[in-house]
mmCIF file of C-alpha atoms in Angstrom:
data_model
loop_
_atom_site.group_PDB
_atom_site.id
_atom_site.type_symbol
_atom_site.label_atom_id
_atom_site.label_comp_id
_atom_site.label_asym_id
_atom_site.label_seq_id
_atom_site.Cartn_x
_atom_site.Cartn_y
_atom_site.Cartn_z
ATOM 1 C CA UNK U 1 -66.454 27.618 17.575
ATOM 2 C CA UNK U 2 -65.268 30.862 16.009
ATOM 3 C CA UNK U 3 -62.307 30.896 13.298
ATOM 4 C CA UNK U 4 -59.719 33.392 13.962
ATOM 5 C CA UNK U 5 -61.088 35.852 11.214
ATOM 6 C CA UNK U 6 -64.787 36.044 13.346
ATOM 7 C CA UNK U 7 -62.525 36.693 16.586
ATOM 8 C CA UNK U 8 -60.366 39.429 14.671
ATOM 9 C CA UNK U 9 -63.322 41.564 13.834
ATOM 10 C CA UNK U 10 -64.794 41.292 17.211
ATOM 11 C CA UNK U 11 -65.450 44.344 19.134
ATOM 12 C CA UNK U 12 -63.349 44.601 22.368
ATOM 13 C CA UNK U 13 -66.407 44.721 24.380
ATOM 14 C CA UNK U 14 -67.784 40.896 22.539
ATOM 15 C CA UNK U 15 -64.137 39.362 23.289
ATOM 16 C CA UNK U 16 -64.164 40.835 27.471
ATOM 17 C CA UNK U 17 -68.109 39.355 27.258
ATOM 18 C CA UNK U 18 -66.863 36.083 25.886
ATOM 19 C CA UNK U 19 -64.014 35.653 28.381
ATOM 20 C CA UNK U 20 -66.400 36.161 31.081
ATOM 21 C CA UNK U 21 -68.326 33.038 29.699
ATOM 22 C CA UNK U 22 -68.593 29.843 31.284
ATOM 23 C CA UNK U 23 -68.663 28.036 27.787
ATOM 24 C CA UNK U 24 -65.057 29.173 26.548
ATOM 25 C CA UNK U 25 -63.012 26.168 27.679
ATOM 26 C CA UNK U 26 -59.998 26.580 28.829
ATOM 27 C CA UNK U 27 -57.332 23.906 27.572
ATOM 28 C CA UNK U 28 -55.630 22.333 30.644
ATOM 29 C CA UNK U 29 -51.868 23.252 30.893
ATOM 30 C CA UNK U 30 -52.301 25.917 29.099
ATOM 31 C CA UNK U 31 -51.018 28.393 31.813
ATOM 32 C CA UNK U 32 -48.078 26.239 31.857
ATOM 33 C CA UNK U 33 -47.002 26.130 28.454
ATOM 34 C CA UNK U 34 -47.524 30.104 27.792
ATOM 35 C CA UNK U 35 -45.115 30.511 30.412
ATOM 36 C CA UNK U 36 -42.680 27.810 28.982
ATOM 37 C CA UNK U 37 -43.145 29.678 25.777
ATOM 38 C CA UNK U 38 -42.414 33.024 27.359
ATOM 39 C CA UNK U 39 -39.283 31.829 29.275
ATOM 40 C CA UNK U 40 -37.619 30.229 25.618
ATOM 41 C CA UNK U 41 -38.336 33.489 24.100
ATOM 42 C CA UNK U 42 -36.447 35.346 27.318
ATOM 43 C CA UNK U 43 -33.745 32.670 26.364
ATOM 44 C CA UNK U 44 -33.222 33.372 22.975
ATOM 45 C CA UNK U 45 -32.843 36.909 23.157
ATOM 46 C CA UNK U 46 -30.529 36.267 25.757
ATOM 47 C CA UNK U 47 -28.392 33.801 23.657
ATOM 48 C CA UNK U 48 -28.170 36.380 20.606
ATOM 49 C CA UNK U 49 -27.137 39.392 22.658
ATOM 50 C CA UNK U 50 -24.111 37.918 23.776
ATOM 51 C CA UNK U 51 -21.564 39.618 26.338
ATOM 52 C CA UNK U 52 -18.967 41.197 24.360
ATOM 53 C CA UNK U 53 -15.950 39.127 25.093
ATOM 54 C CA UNK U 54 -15.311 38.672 21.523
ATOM 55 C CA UNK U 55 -14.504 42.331 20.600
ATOM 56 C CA UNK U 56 -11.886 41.820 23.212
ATOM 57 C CA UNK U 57 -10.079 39.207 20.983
ATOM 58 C CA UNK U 58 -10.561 40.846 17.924
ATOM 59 C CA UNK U 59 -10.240 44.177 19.122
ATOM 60 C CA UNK U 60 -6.324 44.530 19.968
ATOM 61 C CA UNK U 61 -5.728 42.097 17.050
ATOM 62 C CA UNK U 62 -6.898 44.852 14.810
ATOM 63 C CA UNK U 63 -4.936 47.823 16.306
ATOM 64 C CA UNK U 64 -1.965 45.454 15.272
ATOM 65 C CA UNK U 65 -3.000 44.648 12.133
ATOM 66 C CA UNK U 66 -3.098 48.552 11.821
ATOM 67 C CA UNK U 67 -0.010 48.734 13.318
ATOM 68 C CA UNK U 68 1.580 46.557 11.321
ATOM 69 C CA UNK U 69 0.479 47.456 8.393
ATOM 70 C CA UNK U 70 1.575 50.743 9.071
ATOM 71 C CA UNK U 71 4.901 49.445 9.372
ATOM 72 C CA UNK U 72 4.793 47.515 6.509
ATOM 73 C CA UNK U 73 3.347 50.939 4.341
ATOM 74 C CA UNK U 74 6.451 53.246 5.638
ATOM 75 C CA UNK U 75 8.921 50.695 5.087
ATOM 76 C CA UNK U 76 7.345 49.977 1.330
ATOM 77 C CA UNK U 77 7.467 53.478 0.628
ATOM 78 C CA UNK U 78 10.730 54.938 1.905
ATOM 79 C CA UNK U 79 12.535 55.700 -1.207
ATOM 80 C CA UNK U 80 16.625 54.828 -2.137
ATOM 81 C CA UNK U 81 19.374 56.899 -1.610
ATOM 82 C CA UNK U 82 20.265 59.365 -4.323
ATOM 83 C CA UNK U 83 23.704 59.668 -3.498
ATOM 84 C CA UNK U 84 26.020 56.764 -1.664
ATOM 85 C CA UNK U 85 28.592 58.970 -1.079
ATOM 86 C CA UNK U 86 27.689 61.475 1.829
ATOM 87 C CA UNK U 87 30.095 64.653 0.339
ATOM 88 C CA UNK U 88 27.890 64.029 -2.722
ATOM 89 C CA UNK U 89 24.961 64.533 -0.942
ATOM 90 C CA UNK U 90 26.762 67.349 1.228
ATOM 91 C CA UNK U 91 27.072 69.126 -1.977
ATOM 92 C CA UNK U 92 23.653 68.867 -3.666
ATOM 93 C CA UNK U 93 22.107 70.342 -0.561
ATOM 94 C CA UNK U 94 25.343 73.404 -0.578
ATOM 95 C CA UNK U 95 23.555 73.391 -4.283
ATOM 96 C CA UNK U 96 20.145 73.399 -2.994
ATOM 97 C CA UNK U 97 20.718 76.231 -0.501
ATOM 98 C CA UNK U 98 22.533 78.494 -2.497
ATOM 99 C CA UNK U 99 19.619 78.165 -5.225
ATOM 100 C CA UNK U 100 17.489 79.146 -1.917
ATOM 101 C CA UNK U 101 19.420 82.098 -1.170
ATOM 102 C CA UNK U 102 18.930 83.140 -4.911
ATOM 103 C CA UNK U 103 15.646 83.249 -4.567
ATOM 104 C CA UNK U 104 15.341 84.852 -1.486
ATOM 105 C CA UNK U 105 17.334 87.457 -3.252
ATOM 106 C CA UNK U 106 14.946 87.956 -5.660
ATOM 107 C CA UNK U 107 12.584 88.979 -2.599
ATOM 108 C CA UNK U 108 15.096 91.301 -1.568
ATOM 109 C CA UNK U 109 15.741 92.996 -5.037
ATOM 110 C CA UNK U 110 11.743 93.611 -5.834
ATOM 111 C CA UNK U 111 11.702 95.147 -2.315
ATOM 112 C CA UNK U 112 14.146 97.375 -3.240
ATOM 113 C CA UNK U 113 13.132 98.583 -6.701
ATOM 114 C CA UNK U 114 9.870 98.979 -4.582
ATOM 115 C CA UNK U 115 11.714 101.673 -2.113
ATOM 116 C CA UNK U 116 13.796 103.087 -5.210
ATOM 117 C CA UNK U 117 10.943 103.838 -7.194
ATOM 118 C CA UNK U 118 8.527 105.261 -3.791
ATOM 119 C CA UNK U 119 11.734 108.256 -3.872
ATOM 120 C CA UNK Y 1 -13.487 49.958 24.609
ATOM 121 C CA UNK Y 2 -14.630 49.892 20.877
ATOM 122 C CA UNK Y 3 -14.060 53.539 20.619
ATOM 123 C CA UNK Y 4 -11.019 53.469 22.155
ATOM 124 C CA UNK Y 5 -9.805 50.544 19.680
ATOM 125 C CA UNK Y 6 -11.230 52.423 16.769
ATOM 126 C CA UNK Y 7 -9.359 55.974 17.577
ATOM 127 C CA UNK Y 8 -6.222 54.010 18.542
ATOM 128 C CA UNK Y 9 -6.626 52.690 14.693
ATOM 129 C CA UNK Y 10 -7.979 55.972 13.131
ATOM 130 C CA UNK Y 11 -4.696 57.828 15.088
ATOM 131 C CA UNK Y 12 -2.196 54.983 13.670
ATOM 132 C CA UNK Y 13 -3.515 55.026 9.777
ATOM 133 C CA UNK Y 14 -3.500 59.134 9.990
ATOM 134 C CA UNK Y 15 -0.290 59.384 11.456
ATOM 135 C CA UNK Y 16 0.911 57.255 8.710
ATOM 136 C CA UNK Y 17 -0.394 58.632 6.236
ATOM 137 C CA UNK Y 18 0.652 62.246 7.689
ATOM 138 C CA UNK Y 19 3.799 61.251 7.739
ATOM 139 C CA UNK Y 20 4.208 60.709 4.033
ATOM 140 C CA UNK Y 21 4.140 63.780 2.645
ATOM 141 C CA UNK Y 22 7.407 65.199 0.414
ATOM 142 C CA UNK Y 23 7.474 61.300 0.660
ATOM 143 C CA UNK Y 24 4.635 60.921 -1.519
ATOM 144 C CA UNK Y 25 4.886 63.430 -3.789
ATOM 145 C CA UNK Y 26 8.451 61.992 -4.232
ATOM 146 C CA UNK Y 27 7.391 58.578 -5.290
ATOM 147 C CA UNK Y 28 4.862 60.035 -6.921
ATOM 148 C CA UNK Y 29 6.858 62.198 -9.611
ATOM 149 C CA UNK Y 30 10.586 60.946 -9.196
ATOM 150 C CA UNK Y 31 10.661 58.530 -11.788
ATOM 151 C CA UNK Y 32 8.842 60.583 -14.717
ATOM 152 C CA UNK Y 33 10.575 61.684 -17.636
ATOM 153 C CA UNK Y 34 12.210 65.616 -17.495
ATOM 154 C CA UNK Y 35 12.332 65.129 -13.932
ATOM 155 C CA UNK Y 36 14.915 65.402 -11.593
ATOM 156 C CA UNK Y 37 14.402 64.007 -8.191
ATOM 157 C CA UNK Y 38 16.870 64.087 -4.719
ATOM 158 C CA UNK Y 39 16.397 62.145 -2.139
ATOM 159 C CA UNK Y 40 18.495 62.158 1.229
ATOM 160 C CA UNK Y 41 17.380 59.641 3.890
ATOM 161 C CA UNK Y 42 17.917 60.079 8.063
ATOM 162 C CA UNK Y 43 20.722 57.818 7.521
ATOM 163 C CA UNK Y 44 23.036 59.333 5.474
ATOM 164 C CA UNK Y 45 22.300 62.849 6.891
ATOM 165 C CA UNK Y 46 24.194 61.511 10.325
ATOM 166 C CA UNK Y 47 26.698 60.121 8.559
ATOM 167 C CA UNK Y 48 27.118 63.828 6.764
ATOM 168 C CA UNK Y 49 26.932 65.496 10.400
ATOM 169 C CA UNK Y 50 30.472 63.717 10.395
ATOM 170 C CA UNK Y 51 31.652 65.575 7.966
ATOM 171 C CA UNK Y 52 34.020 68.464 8.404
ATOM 172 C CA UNK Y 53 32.471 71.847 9.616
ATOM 173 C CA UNK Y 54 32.102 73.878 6.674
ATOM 174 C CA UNK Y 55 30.677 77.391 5.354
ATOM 175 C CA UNK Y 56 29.185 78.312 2.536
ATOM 176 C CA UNK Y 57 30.861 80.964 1.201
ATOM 177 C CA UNK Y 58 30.113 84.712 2.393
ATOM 178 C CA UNK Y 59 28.140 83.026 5.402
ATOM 179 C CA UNK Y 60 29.114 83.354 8.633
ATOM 180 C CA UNK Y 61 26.225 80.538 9.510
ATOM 181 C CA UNK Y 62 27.762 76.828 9.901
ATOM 182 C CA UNK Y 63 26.411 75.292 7.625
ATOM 183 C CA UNK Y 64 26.818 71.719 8.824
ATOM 184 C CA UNK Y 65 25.399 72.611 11.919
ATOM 185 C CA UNK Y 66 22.287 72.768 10.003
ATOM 186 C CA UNK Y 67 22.750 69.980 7.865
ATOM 187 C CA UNK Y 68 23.463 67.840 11.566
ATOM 188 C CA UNK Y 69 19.417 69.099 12.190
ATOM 189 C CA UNK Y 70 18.249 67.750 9.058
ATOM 190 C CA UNK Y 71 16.528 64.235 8.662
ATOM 191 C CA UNK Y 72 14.950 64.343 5.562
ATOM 192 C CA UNK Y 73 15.260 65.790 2.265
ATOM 193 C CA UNK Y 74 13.144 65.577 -1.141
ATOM 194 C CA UNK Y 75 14.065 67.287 -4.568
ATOM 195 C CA UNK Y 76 11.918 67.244 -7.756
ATOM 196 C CA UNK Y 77 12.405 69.192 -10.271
ATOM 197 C CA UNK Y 78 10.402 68.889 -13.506
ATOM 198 C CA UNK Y 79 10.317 70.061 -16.925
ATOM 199 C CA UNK Y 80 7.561 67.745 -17.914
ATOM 200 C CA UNK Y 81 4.512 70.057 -18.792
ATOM 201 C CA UNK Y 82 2.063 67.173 -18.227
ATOM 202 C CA UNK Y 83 2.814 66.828 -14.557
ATOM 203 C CA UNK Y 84 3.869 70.406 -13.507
ATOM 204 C CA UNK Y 85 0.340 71.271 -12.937
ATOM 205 C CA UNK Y 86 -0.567 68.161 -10.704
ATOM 206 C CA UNK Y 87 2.858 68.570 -8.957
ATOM 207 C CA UNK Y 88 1.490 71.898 -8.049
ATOM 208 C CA UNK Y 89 -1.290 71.150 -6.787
ATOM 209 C CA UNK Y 90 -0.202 68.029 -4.763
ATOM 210 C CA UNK Y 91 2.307 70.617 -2.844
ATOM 211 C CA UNK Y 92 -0.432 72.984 -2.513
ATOM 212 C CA UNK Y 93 -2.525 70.475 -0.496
ATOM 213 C CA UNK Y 94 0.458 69.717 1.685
ATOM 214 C CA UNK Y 95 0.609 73.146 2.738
ATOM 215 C CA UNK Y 96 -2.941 73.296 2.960
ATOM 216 C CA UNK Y 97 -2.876 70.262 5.665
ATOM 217 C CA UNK Y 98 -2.326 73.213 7.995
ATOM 218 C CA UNK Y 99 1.121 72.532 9.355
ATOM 219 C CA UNK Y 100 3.002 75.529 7.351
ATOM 220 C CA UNK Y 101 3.119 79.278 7.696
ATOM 221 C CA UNK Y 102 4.395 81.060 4.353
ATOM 222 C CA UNK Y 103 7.723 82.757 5.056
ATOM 223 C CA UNK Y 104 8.464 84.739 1.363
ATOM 224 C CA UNK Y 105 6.410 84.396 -1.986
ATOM 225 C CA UNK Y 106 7.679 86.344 -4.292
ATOM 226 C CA UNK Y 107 6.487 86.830 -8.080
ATOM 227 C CA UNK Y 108 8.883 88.101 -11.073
ATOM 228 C CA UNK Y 109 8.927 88.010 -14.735
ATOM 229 C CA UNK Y 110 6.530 84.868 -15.121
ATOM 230 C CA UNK Y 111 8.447 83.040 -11.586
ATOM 231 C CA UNK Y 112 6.391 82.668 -8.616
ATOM 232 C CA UNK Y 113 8.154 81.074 -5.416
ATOM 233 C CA UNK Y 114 6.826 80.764 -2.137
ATOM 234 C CA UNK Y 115 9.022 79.150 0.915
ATOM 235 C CA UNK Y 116 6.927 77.630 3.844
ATOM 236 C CA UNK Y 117 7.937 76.590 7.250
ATOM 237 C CA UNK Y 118 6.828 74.867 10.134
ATOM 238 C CA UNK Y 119 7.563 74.831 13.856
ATOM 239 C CA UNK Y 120 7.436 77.379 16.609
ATOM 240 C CA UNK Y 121 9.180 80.507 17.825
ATOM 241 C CA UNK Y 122 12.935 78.515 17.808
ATOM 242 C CA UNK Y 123 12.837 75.753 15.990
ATOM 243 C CA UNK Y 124 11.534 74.614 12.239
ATOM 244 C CA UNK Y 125 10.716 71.123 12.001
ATOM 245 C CA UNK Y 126 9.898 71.580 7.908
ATOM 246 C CA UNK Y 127 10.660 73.546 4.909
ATOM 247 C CA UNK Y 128 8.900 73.564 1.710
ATOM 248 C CA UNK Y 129 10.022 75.707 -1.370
ATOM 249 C CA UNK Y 130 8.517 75.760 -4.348
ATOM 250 C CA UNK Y 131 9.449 77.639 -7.243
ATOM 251 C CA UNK Y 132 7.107 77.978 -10.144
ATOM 252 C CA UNK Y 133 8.810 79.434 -14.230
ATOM 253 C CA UNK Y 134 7.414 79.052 -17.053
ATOM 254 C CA UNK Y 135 7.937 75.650 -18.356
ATOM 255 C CA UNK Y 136 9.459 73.786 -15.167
ATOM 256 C CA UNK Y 137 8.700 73.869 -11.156
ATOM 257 C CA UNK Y 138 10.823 72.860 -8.411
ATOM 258 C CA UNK Y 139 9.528 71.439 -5.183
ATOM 259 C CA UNK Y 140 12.034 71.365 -2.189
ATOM 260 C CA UNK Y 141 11.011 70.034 1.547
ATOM 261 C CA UNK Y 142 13.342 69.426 4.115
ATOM 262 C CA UNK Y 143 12.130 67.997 7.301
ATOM 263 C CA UNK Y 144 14.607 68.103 10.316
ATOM 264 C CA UNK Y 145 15.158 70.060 13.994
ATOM 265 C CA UNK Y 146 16.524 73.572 12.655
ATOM 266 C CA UNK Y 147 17.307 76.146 14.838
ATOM 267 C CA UNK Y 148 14.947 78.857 13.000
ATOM 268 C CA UNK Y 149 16.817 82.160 13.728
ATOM 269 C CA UNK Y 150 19.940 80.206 11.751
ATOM 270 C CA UNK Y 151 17.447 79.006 8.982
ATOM 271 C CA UNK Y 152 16.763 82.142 8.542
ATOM 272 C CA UNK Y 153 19.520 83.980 8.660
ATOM 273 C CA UNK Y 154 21.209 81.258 6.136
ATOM 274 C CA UNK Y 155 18.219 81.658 3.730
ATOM 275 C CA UNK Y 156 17.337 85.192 4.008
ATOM 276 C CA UNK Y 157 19.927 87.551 5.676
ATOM 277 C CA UNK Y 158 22.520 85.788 3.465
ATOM 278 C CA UNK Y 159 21.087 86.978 -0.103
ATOM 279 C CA UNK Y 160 20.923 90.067 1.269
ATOM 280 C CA UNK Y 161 24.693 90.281 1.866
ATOM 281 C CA UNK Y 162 25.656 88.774 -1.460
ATOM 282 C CA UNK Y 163 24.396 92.354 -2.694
#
């Protein structure tokens, strides 16, 4: 009987003559448990490709985990107050807009000195 | 479904995050030392809109119907040398998220401002301002629903007339 390295370096021609032979013997059953073997390897491929039910658990659980944390982020980070008293804070942003105004002044007076000097 | 779920949570964390802009940059710098910081929440801007209707003087723009528009409002002003370059460049990259068109910039004897705004045709939904000397920066943003021919009319018109 050949060992499995004399049947590895046969020629494909030597293993289609040998099959043909009436001396290979053919375990009985064998048929049977090939195709037992063929249906537990179906199975198991099967079993770890499961349907995706899961993700549909874990899935809107995560969009409100984001959510949540979201929350949880703006509320952490929204800053106090300056002022408690609301004419204090009506006055810092009179303040704020007349510095604005200043400024936009300066636009207007280097646009002018710009005209002036084009005379 | 799993890209669905994972835009729903991409969309969630970026609006978030979008949403914390002068906010950031507020938290960020307001408690260093030389530095001035104002901060007026959504809250006490509607109890201001209670206030009594007032003008600011040589303005013929109501100026609490302006401040009744506003919901948000962030002040820093620094005159800390070690963060006025990082301050600048965190308010460049806010303007840089795309959401602001430059109104003025103007540059003068070593100042630079610029004013930004966002919004459409009628209404500006954010200003920035920031003012750049030569040892201090100021970074303004107000966030609100502002009719924008008032804005600016208030901002610009106005300095014109204090002439």
């Amino acid at each position: 009987m050949k060992d499995i390295n004399e049947i590895e370096e046969m020629t494909t021609e030597a293993l289609e003559a040998a099959s043909k032979s009436d001396t290979v013997i053919i375990p009985s059953g064998l048929r049977k448990s090939l195709e037992t073997a063929l249906i537990a390897e179906e199975l198991k491929n099967v079993q770890s490709h499961p349907k995706h039910k899961p993700f549909l658990i874990w899935g809107p659980a995560l969009v409100a985990a984001a959510a949540g944390l979201s929350v949880l982020f703006y509320v952490a980070n929204t800053p106090k107050d300056t002022f408690s008293d609301p004419e204090e804070a009506y006055a810092q942003l009179e303040r704020t807009f007349r510095y604005m105004q200043s400024k936009a002044e300066m636009v207007n007076d280097i646009t002018e000195n710009a005209f002036n000097l084009s005379k | 479904m799993k890209k669905i779920i994972t835009a729903a949570v991409s969309i969630l964390l970026t609006f978030t995050l979008s949403a914390q802009e002068g906010r950031s940059i507020y938290n960020r710098y307001s408690e260093a030392e030389n530095v001035s910081a104002v901060y007026i929440s959504p809250a006490m801007f509607r109890i201001m809109g209670k206030l009594p209707e007032m003008n600011l003087s040589g303005n013929d723009v109501p100026f609490s119907s302006i401040v009744k528009s506003l919901n948000g409002f962030y002040l820093i002003e620094s005159e800390n040398s070690s963060i006025n370059a990082s301050l600048k460049a965190d308010a460049e990259k806010m303007i840089r998220s795309g959401r602001y068109e430059l109104l003025m910039e103007a540059r003068d004897s070593g100042q630079t401002v610029h004013i930004y705004i966002s919004g459409d045709e009628q209404t500006v939904d954010g200003l920035v301002m920031f003012v750049d000397e030569k040892d201090s920066v100021a970074f303004i943003n107000i966030d609100g629903n502002m009719s924008r021919a008032k804005l600016e009319k208030l901002i610009a018109d106005s300095a014109s007339d204090t002439q």
